[in-house]
Coordinates of C-alpha atoms and ligand atoms in Angstrom, one line a residue:
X1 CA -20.2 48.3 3.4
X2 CA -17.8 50.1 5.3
X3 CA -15.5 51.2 1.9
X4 CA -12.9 54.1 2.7
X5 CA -15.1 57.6 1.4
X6 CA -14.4 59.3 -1.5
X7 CA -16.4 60.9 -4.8
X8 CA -20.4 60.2 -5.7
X9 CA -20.2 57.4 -7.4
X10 CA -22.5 57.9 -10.2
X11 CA -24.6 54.7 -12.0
X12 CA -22.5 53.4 -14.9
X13 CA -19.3 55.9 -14.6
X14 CA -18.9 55.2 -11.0
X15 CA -16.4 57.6 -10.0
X16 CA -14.2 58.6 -13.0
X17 CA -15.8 62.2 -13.8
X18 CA -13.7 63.3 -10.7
X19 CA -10.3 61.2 -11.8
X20 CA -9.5 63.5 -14.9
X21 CA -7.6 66.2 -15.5
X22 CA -8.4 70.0 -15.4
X23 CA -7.1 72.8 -17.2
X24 CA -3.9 74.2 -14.6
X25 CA -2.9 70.9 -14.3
X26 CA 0.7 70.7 -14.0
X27 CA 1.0 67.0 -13.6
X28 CA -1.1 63.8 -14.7
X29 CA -2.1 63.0 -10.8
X30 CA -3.3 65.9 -9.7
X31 CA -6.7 64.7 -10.1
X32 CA -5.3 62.0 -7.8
X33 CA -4.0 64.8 -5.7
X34 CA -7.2 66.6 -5.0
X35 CA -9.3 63.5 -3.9
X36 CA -6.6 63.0 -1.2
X37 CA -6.8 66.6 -0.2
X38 CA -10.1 66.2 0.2
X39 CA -10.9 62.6 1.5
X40 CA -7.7 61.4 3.0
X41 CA -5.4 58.6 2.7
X42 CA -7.5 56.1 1.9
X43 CA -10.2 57.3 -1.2
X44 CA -12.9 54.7 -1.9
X45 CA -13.2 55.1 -6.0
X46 CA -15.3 53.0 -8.6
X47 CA -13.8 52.7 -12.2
X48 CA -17.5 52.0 -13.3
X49 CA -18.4 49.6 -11.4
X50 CA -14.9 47.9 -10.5
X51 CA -14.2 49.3 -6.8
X52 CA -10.7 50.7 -6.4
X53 CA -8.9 52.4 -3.4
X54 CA -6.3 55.0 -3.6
X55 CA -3.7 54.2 -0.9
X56 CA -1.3 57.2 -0.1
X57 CA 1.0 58.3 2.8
X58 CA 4.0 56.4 4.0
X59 CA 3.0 54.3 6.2
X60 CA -0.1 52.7 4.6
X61 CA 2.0 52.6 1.1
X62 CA 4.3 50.6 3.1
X63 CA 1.8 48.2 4.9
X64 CA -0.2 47.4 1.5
X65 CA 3.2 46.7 -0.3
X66 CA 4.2 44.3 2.7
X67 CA 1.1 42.2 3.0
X68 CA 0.7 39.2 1.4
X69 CA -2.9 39.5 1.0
X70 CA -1.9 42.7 -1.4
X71 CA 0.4 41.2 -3.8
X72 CA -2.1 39.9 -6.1
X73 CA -2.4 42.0 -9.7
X74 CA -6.4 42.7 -10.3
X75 CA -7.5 40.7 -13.8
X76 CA -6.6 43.4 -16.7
X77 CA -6.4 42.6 -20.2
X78 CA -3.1 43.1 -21.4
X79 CA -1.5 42.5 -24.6
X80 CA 0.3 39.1 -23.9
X81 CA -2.7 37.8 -22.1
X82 CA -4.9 38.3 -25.0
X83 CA -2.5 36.5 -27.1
X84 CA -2.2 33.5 -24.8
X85 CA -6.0 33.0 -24.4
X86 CA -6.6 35.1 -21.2
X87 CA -3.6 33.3 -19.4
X88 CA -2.0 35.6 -16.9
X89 CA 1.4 35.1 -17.9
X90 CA 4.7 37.3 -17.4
X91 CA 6.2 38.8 -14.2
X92 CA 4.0 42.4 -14.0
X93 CA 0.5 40.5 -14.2
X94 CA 0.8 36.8 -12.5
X95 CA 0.1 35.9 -8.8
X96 CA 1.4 33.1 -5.7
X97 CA 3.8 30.6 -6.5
X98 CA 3.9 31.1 -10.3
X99 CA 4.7 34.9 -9.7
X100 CA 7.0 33.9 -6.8
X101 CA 8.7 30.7 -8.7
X102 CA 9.1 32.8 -12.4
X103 CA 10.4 36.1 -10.6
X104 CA 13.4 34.3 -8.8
X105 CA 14.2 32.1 -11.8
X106 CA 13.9 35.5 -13.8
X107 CA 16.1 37.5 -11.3
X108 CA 18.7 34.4 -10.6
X109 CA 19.6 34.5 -14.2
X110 CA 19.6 37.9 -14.9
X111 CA 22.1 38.9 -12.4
X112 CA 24.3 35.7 -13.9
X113 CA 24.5 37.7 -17.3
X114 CA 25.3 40.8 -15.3
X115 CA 22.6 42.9 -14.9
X116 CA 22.8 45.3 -12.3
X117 CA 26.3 44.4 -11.8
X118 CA 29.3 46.1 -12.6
X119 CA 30.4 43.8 -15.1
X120 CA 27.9 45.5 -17.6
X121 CA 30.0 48.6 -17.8
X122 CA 31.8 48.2 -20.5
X123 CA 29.0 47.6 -22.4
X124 CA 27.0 50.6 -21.3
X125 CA 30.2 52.4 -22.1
X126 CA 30.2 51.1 -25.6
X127 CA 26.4 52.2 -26.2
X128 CA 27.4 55.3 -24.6
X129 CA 30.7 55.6 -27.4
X130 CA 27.7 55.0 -30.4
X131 CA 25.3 58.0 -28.5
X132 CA 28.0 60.2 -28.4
X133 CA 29.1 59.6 -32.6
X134 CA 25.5 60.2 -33.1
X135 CA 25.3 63.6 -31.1
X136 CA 28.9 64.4 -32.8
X137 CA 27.0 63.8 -36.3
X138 CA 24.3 65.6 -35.5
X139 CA 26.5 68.8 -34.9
X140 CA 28.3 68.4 -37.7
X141 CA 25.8 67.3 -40.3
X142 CA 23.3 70.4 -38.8
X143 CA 25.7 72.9 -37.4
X144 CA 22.9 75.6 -37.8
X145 CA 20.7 73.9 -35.2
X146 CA 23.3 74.9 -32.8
X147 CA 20.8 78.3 -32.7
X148 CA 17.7 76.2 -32.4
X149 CA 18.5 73.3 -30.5
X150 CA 19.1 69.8 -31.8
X151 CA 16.9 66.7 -30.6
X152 CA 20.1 65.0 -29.2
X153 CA 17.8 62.8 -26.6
X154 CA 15.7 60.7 -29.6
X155 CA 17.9 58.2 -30.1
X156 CA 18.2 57.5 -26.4
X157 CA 15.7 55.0 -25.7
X158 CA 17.2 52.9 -28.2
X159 CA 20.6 53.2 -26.7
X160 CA 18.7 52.1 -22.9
X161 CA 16.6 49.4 -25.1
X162 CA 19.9 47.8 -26.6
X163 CA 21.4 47.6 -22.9
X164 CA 18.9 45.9 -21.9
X165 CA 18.1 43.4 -24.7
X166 CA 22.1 42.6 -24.8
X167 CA 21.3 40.8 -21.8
X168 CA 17.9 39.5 -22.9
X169 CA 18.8 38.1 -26.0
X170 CA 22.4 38.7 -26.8
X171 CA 21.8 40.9 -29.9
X172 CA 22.4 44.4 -30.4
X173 CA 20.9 46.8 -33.1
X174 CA 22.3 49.4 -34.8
X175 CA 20.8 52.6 -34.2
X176 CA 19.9 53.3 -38.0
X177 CA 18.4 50.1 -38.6
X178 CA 15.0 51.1 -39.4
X179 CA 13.3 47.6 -38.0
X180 CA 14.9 48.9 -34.9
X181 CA 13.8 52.8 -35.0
X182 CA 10.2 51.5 -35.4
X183 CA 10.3 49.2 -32.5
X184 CA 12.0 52.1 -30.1
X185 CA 8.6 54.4 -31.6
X186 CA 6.8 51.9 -31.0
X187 CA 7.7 51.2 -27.5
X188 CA 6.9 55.0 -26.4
X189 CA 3.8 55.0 -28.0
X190 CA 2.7 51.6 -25.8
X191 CA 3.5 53.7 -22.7
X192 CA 2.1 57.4 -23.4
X193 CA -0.9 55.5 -24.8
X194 CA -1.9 53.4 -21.1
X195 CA -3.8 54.8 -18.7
X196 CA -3.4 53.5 -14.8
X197 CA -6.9 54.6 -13.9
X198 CA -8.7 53.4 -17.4
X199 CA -11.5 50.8 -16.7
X200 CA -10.9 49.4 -20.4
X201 CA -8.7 46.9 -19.9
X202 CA -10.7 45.7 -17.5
X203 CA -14.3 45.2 -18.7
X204 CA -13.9 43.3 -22.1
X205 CA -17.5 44.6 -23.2
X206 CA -15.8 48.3 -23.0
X207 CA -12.9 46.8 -25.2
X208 CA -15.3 47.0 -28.2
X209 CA -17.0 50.2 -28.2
X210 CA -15.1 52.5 -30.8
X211 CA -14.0 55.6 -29.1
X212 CA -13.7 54.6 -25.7
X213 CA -11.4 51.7 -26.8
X214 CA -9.2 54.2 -28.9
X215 CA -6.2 54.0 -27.2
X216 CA -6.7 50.5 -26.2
X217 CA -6.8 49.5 -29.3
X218 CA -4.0 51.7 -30.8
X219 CA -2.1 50.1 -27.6
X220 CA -2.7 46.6 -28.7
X221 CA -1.9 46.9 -31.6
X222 CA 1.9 48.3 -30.8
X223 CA 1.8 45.3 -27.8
X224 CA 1.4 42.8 -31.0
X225 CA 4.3 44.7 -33.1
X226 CA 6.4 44.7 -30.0
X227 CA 5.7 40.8 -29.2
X228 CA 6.3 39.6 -32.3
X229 CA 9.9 41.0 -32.4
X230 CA 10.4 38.7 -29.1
X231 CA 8.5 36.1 -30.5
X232 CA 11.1 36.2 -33.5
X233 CA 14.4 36.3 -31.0
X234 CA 13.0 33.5 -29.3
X235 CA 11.9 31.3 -32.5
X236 CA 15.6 32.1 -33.2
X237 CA 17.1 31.0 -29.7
X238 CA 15.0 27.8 -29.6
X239 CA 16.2 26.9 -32.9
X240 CA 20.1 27.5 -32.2
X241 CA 20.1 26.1 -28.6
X242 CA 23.4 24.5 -27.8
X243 CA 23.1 22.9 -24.2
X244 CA 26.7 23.7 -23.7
X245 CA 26.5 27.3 -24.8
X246 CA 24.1 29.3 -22.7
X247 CA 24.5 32.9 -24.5
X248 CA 21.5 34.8 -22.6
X249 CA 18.5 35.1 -20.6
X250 CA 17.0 33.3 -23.3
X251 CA 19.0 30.4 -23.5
X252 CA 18.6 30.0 -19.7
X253 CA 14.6 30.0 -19.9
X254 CA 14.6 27.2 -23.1
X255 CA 17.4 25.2 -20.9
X256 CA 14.6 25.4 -18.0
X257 CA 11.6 24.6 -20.2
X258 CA 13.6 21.4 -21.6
X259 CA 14.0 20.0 -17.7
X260 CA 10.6 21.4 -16.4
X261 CA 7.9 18.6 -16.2
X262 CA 4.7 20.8 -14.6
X263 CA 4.7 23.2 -17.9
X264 CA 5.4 26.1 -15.6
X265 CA 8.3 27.4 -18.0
X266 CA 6.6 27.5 -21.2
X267 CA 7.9 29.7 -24.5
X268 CA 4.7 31.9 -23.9
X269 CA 5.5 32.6 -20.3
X270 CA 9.2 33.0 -21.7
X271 CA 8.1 35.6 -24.3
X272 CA 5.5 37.3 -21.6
X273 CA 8.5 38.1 -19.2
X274 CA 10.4 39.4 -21.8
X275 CA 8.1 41.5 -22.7
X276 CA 7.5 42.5 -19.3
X277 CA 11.5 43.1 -19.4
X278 CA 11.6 44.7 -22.3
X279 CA 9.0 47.2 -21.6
X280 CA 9.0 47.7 -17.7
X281 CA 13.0 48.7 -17.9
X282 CA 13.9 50.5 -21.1
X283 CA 11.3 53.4 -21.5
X284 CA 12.0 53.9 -17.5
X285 CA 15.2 54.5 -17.7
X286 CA 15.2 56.6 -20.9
X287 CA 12.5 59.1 -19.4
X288 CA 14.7 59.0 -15.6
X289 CA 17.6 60.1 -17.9
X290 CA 15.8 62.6 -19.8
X291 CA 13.9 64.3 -17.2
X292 CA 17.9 64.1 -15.5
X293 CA 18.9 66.1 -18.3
X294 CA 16.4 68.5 -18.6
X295 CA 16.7 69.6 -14.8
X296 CA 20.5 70.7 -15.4
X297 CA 19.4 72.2 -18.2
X298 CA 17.4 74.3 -16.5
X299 CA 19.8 74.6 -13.5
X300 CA 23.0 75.1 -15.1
X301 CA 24.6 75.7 -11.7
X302 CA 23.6 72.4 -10.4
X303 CA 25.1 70.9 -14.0
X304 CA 28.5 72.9 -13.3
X305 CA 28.4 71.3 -9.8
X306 CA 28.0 67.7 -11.5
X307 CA 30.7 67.9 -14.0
X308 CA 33.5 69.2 -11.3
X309 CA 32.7 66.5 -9.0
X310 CA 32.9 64.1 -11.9
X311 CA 35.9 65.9 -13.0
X312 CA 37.6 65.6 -9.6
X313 CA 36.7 61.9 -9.1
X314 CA 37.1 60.2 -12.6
X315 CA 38.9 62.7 -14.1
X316 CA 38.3 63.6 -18.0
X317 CA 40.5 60.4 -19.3
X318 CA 37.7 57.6 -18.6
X319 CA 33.8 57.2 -18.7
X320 CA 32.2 57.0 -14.8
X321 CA 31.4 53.7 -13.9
X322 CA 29.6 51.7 -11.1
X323 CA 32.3 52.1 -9.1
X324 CA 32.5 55.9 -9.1
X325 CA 29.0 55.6 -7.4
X326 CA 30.5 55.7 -4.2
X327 CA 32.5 58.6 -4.7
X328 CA 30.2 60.9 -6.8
X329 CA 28.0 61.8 -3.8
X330 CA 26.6 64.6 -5.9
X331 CA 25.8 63.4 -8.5
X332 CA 24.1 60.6 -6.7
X333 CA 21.9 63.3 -5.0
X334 CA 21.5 65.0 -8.0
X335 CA 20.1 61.6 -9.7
X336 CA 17.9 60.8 -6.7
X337 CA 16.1 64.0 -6.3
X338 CA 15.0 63.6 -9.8
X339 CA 13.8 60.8 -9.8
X340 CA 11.9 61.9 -6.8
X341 CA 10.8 64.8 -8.3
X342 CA 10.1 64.0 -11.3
X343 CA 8.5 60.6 -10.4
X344 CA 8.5 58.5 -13.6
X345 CA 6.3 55.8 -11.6
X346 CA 3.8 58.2 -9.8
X347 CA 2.1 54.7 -9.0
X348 CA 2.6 50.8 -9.1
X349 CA 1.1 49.0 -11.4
X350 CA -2.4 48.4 -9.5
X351 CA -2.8 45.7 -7.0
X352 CA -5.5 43.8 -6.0
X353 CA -7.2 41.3 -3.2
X354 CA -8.4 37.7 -3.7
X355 CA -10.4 37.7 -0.7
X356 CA -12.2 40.5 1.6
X357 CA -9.7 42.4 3.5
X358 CA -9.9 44.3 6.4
X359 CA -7.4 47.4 6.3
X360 CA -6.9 50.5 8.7
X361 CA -10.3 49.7 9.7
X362 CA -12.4 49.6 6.3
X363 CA -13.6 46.7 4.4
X364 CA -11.5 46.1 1.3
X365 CA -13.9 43.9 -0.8
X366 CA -12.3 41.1 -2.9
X367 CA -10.9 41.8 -6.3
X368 CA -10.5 45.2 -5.3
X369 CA -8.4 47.4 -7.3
X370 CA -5.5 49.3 -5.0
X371 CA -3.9 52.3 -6.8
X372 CA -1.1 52.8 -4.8
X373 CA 0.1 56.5 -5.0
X374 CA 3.9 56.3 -4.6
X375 CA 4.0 60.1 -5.4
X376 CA 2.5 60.8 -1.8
X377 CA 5.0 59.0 -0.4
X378 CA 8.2 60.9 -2.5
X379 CA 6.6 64.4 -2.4
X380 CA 5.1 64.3 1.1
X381 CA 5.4 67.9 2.5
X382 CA 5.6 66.7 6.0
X383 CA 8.8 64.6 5.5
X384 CA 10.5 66.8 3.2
X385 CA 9.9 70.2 3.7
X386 CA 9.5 71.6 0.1
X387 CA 8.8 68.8 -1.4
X388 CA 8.4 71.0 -4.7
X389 CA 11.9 72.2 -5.0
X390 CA 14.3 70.5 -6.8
X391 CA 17.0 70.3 -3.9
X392 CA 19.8 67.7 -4.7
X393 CA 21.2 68.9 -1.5
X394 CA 18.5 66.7 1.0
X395 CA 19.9 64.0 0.0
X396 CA 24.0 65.1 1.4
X397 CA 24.5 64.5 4.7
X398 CA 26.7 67.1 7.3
X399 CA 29.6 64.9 6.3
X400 CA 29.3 66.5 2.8
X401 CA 27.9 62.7 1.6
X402 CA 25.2 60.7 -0.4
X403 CA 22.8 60.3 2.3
X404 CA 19.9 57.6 1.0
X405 CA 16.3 58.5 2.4
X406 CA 14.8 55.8 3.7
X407 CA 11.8 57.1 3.0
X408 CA 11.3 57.4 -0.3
X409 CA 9.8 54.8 -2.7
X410 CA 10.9 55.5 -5.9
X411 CA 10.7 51.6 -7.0
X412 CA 8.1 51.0 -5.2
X413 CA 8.2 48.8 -1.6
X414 CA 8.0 45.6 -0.4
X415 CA 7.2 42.0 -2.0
X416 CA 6.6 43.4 -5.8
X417 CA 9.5 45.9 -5.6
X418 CA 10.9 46.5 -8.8
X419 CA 12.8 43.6 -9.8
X420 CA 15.1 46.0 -12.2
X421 CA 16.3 48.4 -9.7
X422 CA 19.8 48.5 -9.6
X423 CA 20.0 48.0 -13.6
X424 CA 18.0 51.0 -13.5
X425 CA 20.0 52.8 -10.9
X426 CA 23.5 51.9 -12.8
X427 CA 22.6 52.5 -16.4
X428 CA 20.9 55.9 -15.9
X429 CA 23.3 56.8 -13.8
X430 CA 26.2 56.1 -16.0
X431 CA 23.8 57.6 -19.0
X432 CA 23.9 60.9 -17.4
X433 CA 27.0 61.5 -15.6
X434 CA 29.0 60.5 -19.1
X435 CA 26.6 63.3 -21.0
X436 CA 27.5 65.7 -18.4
X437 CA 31.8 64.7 -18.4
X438 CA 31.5 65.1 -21.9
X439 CA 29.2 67.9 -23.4
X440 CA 27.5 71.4 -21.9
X441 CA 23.9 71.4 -21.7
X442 CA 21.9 74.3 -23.1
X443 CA 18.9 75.3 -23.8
X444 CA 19.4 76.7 -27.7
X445 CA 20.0 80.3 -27.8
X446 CA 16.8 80.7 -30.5
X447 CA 14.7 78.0 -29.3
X448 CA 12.4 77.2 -27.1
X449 CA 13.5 76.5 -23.9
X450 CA 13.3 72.7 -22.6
X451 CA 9.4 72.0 -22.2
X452 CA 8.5 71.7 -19.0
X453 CA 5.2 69.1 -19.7
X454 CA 4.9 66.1 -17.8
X455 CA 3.3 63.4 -20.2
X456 CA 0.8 61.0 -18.8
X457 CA 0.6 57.0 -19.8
X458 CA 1.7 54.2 -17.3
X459 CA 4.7 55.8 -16.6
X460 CA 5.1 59.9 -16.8
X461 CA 7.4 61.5 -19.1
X462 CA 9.2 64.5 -20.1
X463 CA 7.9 66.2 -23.5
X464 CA 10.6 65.7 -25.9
X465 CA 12.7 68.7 -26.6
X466 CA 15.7 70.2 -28.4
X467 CA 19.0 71.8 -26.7
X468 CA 22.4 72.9 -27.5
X469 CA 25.5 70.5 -27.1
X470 CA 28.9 71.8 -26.9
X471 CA 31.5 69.2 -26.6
X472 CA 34.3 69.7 -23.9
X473 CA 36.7 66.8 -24.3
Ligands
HEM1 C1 14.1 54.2 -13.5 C2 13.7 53.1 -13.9 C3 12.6 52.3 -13.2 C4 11.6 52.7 -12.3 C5 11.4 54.1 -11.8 C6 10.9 51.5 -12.0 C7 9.8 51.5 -11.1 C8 9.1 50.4 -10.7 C9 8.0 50.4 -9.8 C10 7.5 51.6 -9.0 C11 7.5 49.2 -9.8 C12 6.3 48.7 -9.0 C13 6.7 48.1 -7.7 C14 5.4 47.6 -6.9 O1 4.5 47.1 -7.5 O2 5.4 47.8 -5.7 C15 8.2 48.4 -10.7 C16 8.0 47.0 -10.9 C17 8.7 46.3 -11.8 N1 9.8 46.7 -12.5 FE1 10.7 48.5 -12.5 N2 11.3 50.5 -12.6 C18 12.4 50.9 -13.4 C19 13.2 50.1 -14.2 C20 13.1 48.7 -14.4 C21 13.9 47.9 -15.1 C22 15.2 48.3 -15.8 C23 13.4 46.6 -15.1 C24 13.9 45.4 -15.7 C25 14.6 45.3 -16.8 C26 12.2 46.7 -14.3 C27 11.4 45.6 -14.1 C28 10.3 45.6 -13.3 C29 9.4 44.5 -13.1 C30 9.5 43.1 -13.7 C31 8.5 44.9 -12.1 C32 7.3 44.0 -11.6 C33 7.7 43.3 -10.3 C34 6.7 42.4 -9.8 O3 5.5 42.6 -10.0 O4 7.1 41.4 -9.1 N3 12.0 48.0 -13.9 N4 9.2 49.1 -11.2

């Protein structure tokens, strides 16, 4: 009673026939798109028979992702739950003081081994020296693709997942070990394989009818490939802990779980928010960078404008850094306004209520799913004009500098913001500027030009694609 409108909801179905796609689509929420045209800001939708509400527009995005009574994740089955019995465990998926207690710890320690900070550089700049010998070997090894394009960008997500997992666990992987190639394939598959607005994971009854639980099941099965390589690093760390030798993330957590007495830090929740870690920040940065790439690709005046700024600030001698960030106003527009517009997160990962909620006026029943559509918030027409056009320039002041929008979510809002934002914000930045000090971007003379597809999953992402590299240092 007194639900925000939207769609018939039909028996059984509930409202999904209206939540998919259409042929014209040009991105995976325009169905989204269309039921706020049409109904509002607030869209009362059944996933069957769960009840979900698509929130959209500034100012309710903010409220729902301030309030308390919003910060609870609805029950979903994901991969790590399964495995642990139905125990919500992680960061993404787990609610009140557990979430609140495990995301502090989580962050704390993070930061100690230096993420986010600038005293990662040098090791981003040493996974960016290993890209750049495989781009150099790919020219040379294949100098006829130089027509065609070469697939330069593959091997990037496993230069963003060994970042990351440096931290995590202190290991890196070669980029030709094959273990490793699988578990980078793997990790793409997990995310171009979910679906935000799937009821699957959350009726177990659906999670065994073949067909319908397809890509759930193809999806669980690269979740239990992708945990087990965690599982492994942490059998290893728990059986080489040296008190007086804390190498990681890791080696924090086991330290914690020796002193905690309530069981809160277990190894499961420790391989859960790894996981979370793991899969949350390394496909995310990979597809920001891409999708980076691919617009000064196809706006090589906006690319030229990049590499002179870079070219005037840090020079040709040295790789940007975090501290260049500053000082590379451009290219800090240039890096916002595509993650803006190309919106790797179009929404948070749902959220949910534990008890009946009244918002703007409308009964929000508990255990309702919110779909929180960060998109309406980062390509509202009202607040940026032409919200279609790729524009670095709204984001440079009259002073000529970086000019942040306060208005823009693009890691979300509030309590549950994303806990790996300036990691994110450094690494892809310092991913994309060094590409651009160091090679011209092309589209290949002979070869298609960069696809222009926006893939759907839990996170959008640019179709792969081939280009031409020329090398100008
Ligand atoms: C460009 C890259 C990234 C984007 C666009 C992005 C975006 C987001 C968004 C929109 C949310 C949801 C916030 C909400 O629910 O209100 C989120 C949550 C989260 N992100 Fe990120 N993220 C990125 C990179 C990362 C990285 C590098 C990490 C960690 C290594 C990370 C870890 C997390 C975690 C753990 C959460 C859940 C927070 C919670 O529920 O308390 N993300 N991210």
């Amino acid at each position: 009673k007194n639900f925000p409108p939207g769609p018939r909801n039909w028996p059984l179905v509930g409202t999904l026939p209206v939540m998919i796609g259409q042929p014209g689509d040009n991105h995976p929420f325009n169905p989204l798109d269309r039921l706020r045209q049409k109904h509002g800001n607030l869209v009362g939708l059944f996933l069957g028979i769960q009840p979900a509400v698509l929130v959209s527009g500034y100012e309710n995005v903010k409220e729902i992702s301030a309030r308390e009574d919003f910060t609870y994740r609805p029950d979903i089955t994901v991969v790590q739950h399964k495995m642990f019995h139905y125990e919500k465990s992680g960061l993404f998926f787990v609610d009140g003081e557990k979430w609140k207690t495990q995301r502090r710890f989580t962050l704390r320690h993070l930061r100690d081994f230096g993420f986010g900070k600038q005293s990662m550089d040098h090791y981003i700049h040493s996974e960016i020296d290993i890209l750049f010998a495989v781009f150099r070997d790919l020219m040379a090894k294949h100098p006829e693709q130089k027509e065609t394009g070469h697939d330069f960008l593959k091997v990037l997500p496993a230069v963003a997942i060994n970042t990351l997992w440096y931290i995590i666990a202190g290991e890196i992987h070669g980029l030709e070990n094959e273990h490793f190639i699988r578990l980078t394939r793997l990790v793409l598959k997990f995310f171009r394989l979910g679906d935000q607005t799937s009821p699957v994971p959350i009726y177990r009854l659906l999670q065994h009818i073949p067909f319908i639980n397809n890509n759930f099941k193809q999806q669980e099965k690269c979740g239990e490939e992708i945990m087990t390589f965690i599982q492994e690093a942490v059998v290893r760390h728990v059986d080489t802990f040296n008190e007086n030798d804390m190498r990681d993330f890791m080696d924090v957590y086991i330290r914690e779980m020796k002193k905690d007495s309530d069981g809160s830090f277990s190894e499961n929740q420790l391989i859960s928010i790894c996981m979370d870690l793991f899969l949350a920040g390394t496909e995310t940065t990979a597809s920001t960078t891409t999708f980076t790439l691919r617009y000064l690709i196809k706006y090589p005046e906006i690319q030229e404008k990049v590499r002179n700024e870079i070219y005037q600030v840090v020079g040709k001698d040295r790789l940007p850094s975090t501290e260049d960030m500053p000082n590379l106003h451009y290219c800090m527009a240039v890096l916002t306004e595509s993650m803006r517009h190309s919106g790797v997160t179009p929404s948070t990962p749902p959220k949910s209520t534990v008890k009946d909620v009244n918002f703007q006026g409308y009964n929000i029943p508990k255990g309702c799913m919110m779909i929180v559509n960060l998109r309406s918030v980062n390509m509202d027409e009202k607040h940026l004009g032409d919200p279609e056009t790729f524009r670095p320039e709204r984001f440079i002041g009259p002073d000529g500098k970086f000019r942040k929008d306060e208005k823009l979510m693009l890691f979300g809002s509030g309590t549950r913001i994303c806990l790996g934002e300036p990691f994110a914000k450094n690494t892809t930045f310092i991913f994309y500027t060094s590409i651009v000090q160091n090679f011209k971007l092309e589209a290949a003379p002979y070869g298609p030009k960069p696809s222009e597809v926006i893939l759907d999953g839990f996170t959008t992402a640019p179709e792969p694609f081939k280009m031409t590299m020329t090398a100008l240092n």
